[in-house]
Short mmCIF file of C-alpha atoms and ligand atoms in Angstrom, two decimals:
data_model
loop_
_atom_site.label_atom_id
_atom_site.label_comp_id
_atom_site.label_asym_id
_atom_site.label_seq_id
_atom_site.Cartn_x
_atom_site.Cartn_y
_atom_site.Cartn_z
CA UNK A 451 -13.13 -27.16 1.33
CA UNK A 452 -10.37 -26.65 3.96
CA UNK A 453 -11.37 -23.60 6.42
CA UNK A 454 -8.73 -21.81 7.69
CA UNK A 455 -7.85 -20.20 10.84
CA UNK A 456 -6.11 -18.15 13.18
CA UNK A 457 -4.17 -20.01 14.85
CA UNK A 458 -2.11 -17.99 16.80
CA UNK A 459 -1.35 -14.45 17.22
CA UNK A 460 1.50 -12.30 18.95
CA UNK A 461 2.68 -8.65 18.89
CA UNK A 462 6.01 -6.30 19.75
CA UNK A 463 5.86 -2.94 20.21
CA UNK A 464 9.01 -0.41 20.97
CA UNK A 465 9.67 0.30 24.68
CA UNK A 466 9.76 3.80 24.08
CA UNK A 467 6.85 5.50 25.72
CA UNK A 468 5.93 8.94 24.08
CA UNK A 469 3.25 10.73 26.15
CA UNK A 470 0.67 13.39 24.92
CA UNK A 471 2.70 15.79 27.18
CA UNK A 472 6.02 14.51 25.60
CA UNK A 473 4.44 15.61 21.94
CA UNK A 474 3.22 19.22 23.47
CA UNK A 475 6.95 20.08 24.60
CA UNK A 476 8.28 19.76 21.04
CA UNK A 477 4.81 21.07 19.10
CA UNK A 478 1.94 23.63 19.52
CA UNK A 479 -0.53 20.38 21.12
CA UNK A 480 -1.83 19.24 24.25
CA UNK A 481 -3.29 16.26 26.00
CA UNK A 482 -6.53 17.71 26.42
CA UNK A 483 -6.80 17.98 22.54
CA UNK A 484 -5.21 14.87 21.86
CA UNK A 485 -7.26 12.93 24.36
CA UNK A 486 -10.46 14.33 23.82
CA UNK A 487 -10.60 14.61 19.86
CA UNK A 488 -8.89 11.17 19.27
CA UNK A 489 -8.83 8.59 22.63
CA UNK A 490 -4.73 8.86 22.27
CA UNK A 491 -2.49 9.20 25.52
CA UNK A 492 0.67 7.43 24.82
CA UNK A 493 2.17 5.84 22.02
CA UNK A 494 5.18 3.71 21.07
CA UNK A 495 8.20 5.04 19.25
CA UNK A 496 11.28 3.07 17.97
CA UNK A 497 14.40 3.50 20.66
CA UNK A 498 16.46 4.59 18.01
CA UNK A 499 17.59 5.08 14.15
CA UNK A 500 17.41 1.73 12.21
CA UNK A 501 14.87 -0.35 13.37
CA UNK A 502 12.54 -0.88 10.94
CA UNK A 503 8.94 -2.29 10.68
CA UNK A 504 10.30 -6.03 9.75
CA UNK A 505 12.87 -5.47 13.09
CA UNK A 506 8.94 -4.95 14.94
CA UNK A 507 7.63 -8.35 13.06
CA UNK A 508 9.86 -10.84 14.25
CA UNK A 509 8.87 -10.87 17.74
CA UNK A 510 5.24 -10.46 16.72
CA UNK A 511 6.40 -13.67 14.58
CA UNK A 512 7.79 -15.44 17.64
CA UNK A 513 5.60 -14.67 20.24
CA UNK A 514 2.19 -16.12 17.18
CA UNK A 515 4.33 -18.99 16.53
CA UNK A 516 5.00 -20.17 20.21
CA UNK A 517 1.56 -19.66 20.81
CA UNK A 518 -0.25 -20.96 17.66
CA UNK A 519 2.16 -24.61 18.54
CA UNK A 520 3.90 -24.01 15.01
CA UNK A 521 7.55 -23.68 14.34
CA UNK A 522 9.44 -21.63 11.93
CA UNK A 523 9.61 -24.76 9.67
CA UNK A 524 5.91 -24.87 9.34
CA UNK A 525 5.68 -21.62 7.87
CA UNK A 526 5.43 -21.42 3.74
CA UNK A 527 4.52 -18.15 2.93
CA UNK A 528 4.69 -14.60 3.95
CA UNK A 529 1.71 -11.98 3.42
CA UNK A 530 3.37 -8.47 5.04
CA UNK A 531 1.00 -5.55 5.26
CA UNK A 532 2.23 -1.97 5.71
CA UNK A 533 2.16 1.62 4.48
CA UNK A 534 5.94 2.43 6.17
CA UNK A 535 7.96 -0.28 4.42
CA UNK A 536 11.54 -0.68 5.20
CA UNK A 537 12.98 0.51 2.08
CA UNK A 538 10.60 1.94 -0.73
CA UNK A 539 11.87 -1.78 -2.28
CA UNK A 540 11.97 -4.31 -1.78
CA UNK A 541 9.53 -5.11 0.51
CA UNK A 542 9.47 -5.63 4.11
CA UNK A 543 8.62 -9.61 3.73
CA UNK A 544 11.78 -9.95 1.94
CA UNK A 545 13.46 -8.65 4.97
CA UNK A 546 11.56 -10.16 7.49
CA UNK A 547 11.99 -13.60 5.64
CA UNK A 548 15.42 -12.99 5.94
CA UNK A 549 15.93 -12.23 9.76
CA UNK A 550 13.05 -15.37 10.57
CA UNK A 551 15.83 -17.48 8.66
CA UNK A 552 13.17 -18.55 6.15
CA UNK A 553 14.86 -18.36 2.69
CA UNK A 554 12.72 -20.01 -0.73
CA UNK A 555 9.41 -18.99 1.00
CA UNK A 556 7.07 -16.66 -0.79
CA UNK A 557 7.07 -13.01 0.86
CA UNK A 558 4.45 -10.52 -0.38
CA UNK A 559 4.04 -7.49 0.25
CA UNK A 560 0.34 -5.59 0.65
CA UNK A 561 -0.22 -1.49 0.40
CA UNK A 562 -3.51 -1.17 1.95
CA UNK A 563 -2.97 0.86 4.99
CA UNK A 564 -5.30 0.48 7.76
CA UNK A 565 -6.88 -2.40 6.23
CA UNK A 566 -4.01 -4.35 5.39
CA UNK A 567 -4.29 -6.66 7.98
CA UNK A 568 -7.65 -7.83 7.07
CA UNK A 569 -6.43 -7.68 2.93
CA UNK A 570 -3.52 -10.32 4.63
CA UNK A 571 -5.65 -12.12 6.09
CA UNK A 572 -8.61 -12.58 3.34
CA UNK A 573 -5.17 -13.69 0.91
CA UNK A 574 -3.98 -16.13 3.63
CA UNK A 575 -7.61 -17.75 3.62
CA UNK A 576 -7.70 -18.27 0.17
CA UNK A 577 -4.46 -19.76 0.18
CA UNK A 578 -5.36 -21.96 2.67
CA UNK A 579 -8.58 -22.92 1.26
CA UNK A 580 -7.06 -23.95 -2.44
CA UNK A 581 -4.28 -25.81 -0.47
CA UNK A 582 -2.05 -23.54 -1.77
CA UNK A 583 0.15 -23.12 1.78
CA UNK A 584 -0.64 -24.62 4.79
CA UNK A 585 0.47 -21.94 7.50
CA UNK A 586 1.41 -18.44 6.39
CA UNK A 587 2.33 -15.46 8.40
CA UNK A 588 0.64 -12.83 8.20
CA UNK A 589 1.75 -9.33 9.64
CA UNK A 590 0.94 -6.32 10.20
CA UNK A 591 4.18 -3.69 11.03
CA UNK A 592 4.53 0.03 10.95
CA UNK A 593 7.39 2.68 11.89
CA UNK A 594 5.38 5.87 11.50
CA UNK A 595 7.61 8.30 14.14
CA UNK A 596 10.05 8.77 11.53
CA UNK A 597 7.38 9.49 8.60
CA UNK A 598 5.39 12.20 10.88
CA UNK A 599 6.35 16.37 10.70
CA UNK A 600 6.42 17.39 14.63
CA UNK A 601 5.31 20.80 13.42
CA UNK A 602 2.10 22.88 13.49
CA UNK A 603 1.58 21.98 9.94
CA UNK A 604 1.81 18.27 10.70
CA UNK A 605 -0.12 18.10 14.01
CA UNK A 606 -3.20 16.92 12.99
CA UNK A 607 -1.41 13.45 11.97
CA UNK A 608 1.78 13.49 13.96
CA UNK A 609 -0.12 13.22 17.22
CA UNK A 610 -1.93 10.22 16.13
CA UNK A 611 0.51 7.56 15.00
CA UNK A 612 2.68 5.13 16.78
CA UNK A 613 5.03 2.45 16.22
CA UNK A 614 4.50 -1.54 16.46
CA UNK A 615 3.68 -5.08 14.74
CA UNK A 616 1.25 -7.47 15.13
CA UNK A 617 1.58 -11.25 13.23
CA UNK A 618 -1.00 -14.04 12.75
CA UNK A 619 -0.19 -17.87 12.09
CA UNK A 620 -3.07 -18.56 9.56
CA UNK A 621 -3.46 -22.44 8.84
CA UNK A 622 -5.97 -25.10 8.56
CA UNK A 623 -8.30 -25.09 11.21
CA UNK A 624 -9.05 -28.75 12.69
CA UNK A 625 -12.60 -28.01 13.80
CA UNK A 626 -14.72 -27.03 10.96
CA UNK A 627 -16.15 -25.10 13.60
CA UNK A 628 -13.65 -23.00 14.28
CA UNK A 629 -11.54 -20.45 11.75
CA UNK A 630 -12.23 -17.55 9.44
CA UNK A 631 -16.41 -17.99 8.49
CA UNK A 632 -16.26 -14.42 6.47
CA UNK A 633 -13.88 -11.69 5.39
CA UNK A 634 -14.88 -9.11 2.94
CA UNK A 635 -13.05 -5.94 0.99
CA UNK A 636 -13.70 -3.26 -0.37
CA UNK A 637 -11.79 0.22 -1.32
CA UNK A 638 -12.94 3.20 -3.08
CA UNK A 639 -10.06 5.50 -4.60
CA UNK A 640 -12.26 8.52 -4.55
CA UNK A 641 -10.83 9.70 -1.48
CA UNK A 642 -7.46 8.37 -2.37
CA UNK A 643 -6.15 11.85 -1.82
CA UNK A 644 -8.09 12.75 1.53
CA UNK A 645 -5.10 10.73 3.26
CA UNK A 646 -1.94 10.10 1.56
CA UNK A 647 1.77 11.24 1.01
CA UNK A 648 1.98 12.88 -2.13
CA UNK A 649 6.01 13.15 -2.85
CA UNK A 650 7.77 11.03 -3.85
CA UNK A 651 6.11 10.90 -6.92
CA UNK A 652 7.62 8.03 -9.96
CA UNK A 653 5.37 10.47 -12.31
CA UNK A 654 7.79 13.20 -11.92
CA UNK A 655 11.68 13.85 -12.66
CA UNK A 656 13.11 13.94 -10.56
CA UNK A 657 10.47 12.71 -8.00
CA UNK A 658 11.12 14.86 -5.04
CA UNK A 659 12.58 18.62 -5.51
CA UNK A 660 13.68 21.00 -2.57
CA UNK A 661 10.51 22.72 -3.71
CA UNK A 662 8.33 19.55 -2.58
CA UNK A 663 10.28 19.14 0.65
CA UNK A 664 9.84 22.97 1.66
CA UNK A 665 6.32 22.83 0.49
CA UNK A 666 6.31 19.30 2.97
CA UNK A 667 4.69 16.98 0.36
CA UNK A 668 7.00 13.89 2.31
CA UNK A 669 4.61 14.16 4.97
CA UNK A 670 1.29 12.75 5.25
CA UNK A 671 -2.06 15.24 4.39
CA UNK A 672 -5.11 14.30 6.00
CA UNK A 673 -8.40 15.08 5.34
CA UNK A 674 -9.72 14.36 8.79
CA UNK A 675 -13.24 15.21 9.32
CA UNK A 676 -13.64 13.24 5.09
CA UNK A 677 -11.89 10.18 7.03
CA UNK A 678 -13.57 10.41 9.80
CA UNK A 679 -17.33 10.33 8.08
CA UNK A 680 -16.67 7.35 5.72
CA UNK A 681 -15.13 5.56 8.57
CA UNK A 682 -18.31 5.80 10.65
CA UNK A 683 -20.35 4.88 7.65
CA UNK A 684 -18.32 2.15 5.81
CA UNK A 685 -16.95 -0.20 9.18
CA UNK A 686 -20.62 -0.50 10.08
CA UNK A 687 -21.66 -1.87 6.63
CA UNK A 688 -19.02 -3.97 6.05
CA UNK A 689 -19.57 -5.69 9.67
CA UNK A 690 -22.97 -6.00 8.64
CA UNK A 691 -22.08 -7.58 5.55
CA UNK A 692 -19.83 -10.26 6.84
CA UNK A 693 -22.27 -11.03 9.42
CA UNK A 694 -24.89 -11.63 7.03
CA UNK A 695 -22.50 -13.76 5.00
CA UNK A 696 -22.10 -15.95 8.49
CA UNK A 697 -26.00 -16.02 8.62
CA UNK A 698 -24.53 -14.37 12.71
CA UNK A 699 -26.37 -11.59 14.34
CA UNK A 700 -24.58 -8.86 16.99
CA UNK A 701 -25.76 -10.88 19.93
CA UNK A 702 -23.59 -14.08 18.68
CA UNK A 703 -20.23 -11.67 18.74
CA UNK A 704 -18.55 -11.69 21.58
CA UNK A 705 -15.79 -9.49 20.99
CA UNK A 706 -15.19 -6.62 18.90
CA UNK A 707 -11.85 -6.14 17.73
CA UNK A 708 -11.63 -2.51 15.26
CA UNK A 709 -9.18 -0.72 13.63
CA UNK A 710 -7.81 1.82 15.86
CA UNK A 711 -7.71 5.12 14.07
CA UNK A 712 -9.87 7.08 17.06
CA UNK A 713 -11.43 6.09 19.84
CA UNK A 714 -14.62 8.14 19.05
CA UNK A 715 -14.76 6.49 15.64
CA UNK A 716 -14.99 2.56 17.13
CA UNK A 717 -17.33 3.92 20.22
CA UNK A 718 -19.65 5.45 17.33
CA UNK A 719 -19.23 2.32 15.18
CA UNK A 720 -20.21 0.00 18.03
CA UNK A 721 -23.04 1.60 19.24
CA UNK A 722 -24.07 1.79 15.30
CA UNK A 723 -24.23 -1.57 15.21
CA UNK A 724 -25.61 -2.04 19.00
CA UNK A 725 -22.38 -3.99 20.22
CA UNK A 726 -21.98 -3.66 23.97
CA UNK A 727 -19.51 -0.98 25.32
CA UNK A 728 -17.78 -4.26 26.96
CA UNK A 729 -17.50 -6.70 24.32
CA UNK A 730 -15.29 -3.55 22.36
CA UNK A 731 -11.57 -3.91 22.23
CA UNK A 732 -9.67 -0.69 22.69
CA UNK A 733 -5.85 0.41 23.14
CA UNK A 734 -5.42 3.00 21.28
CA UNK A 735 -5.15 5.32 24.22
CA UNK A 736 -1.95 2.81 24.65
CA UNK A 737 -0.64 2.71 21.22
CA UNK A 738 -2.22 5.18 19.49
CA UNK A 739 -3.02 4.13 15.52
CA UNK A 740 -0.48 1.52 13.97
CA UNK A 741 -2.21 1.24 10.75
CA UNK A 742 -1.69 -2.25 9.78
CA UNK A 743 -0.85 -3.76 12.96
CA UNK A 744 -3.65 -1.90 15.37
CA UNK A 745 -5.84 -5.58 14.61
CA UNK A 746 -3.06 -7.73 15.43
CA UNK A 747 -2.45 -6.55 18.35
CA UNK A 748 -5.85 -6.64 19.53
CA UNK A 749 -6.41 -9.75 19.05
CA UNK A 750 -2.63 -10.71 20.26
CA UNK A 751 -3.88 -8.82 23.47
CA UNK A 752 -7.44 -10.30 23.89
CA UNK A 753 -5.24 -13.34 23.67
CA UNK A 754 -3.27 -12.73 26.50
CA UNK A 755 -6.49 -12.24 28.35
CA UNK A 756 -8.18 -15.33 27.42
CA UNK A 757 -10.47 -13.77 26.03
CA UNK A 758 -10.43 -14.88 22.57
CA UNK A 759 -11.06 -18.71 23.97
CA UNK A 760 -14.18 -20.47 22.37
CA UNK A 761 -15.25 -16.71 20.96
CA UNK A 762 -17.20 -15.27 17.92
CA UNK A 763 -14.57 -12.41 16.84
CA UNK A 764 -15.69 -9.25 14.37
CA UNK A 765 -13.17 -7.03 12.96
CA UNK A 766 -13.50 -4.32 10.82
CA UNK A 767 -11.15 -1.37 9.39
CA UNK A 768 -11.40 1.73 7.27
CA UNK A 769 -8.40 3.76 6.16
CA UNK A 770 -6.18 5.35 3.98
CA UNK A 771 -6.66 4.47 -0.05
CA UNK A 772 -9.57 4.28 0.95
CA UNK A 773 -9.88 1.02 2.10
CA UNK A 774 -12.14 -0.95 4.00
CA UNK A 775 -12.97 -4.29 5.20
CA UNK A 776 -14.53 -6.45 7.82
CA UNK A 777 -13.92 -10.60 9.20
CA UNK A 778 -15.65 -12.94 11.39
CA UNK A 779 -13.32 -15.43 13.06
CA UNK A 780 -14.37 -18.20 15.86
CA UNK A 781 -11.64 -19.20 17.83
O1 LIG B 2204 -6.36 5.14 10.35
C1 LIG B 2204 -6.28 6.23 9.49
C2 LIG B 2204 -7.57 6.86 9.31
N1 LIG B 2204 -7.59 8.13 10.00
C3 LIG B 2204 -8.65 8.46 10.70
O2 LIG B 2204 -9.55 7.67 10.82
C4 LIG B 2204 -8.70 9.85 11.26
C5 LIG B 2204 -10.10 10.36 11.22
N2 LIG B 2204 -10.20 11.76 11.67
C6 LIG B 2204 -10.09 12.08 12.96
O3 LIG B 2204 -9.92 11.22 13.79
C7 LIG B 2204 -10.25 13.54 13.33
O4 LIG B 2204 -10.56 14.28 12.17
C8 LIG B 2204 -8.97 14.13 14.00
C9 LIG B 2204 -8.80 13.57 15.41
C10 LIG B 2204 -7.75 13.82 13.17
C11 LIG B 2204 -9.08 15.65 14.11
O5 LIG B 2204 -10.27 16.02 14.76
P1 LIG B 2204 -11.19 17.19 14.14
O6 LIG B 2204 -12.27 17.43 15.09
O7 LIG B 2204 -11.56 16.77 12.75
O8 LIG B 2204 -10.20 18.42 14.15
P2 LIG B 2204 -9.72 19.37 12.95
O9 LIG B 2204 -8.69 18.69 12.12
O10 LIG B 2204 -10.91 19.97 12.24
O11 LIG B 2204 -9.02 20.53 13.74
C12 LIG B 2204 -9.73 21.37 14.67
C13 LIG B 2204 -8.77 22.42 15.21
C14 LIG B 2204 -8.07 23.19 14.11
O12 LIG B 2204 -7.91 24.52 14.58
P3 LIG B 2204 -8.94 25.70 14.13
O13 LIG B 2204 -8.85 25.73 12.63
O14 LIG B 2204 -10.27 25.26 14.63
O15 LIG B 2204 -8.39 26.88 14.81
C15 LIG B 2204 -6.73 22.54 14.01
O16 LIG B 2204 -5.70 23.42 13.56
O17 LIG B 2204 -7.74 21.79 15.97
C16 LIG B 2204 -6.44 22.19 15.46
N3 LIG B 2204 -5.54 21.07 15.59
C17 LIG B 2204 -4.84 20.82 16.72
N4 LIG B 2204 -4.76 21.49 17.88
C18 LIG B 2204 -3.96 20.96 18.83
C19 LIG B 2204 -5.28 20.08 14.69
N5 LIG B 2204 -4.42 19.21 15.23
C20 LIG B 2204 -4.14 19.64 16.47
C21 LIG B 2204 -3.31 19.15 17.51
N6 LIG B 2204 -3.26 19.83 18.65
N7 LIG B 2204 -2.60 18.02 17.37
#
């Protein structure tokens, strides 16, 4: 069977800077809280109305492409994961085909948050694998500023978002090697409700009232300290499970690359699983928690630095839905 691989990776985030001191002028925070409960000290947001998270993906797009040695033409399908789509249809690889230039390709859109990325990704390999496509995008792009309520209500989640995309050239890898050796998922709609956006609703007419917007049901509820004690549990397992599928232990990983929803959450995960404080990729404090895109652009990053060269990469996420899911990639 053909393995496939990541071939190249690349990521855009907004120039806007948004400190933790920029957040506490305009809501009851500060950076001591934000810092110390979540890791968080600056995020992106979009410069201004109108960008969306497809405007993020195309230089995410460019930047894997030129580095993955692929062109635009190579590319025949689309996998686009995100929870802030561009419109509420359709979806966000339909307008990211169309500013690429890319028309007749497949775009498909994925709902599954924090671990859409690795969902994209586990599709891609398949793909690849049947010989379905031979090099598909896959991306990972969120606008969250717009989606967050700057109030005391909303703080909890408003402080912890940011804006950016992250892409992935996935394609058939010519080492056998080299490429995707596991990816697993899993989700558990349970605690579908301990992080979510309940209005608006297409079980009710009309789906949003002025009753749901003053009782703030656009904005996301959070169930933090529930999130926070499945993540610790679940990213663990599912490491350990695609590490077993591998027949790899911790000490063949070199690098780490989680799902930045808190910085306490991947320190607590890594020493779980006995991973070295070094071999751990972080930028949240940078970034803050892009959802989909917080794995693309850790590897994009750990690209830059070389240090994804010749390495054994784990991922694993845990999120909204909830969702979960873990890779092992060799580079
Ligand atoms: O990728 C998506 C998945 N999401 C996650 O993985 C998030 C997981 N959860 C977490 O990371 C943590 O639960 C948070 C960082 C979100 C919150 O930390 P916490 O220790 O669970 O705090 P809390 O929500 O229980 O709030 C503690 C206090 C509360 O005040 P009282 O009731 O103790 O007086 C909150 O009202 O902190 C208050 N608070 C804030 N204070 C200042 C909540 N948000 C803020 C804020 N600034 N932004």
């Amino acid at each position: 069977m053909r393995r496939a691989h990541i071939l190249g990776v690349g990521h855009y985030v907004p120039s806007k800077v948004v400190t933790n001191d920029d957040l506490a002028k305009i809501m009851p925070t500060s950076d001591e809280w934000i810092f110390q409960r979540s890791g968080i000290k600056e995020r992106r947001f979009i410069e201004h109305d109108g960008i969306g998270p497809s405007d993020l993906a195309v230089p995410a797009c460019h930047q894997a492409l030129e580095r993955s040695g692929r062109s635009l033409k190579d590319i025949d399908a689309i996998i686009f994961a995100t929870l802030s789509p561009d419109a509420d249809f359709p979806g966000s690889g339909c307008f990211l085909q169309r500013k690429l230039g890319l028309p007749g390709i497949p775009a498909l859109d994925i709902r599954n948050q924090c671990s859409g990325f690795l969902y994209g990704l586990s599709i891609a390999n398949a793909w690849i694998q049947t010989g379905a496509y031979d090099n598909v995008l896959v991306v990972g792009g969120e606008v969250h500023s717009t989606g967050v309520e700057f109030t005391e209500r909303g703080r909890n989640v408003a402080v912890l978002f940011g804006d950016g995309a992250g892409a992935a050239v996935v394609g058939v890898s010519d080492d056998p090697g080299k490429g995707i050796l596991a990816v697993k998922l899993h989700a558990d709609g349970s605690g579908a409700e301990d992080l979510w956006i309940p209005a608006p609703r297409s079980g009710y007419m009309p789906r949003i009232t002025h009753e749901m917007l003053d009782e703030g049901l656009q904005w996301p509820q959070m169930n933090g300290k529930q999130v926070f004690r499945w993540a610790v549990e679940k990213m663990p397992e599912v490491a350990r499970e695609v590490l077993a599928d591998t027949g790899l232990t911790i000490a063949d990983i070199d690098l780490f690359v989680p799902h930045q929803a808190n910085r306490r959450i991947n320190e607590f995960v890594a020493g779980a699983l006995d991973i070295p404080a070094e071999k751990v990729v972080h930028n949240i404090e940078r970034f803050g928690n892009t959802t989909a895109a917080t794995i693309p652009i850790g590897l994009s990053e750990s690209w830059a630095d070389g240090r994804l060269k010749g390495a054994t990469v784990l991922s694993a996420a845990f999120g909204s839905g909830y969702t979960w899911a873990g890779a092992v990639i060799r580079f």
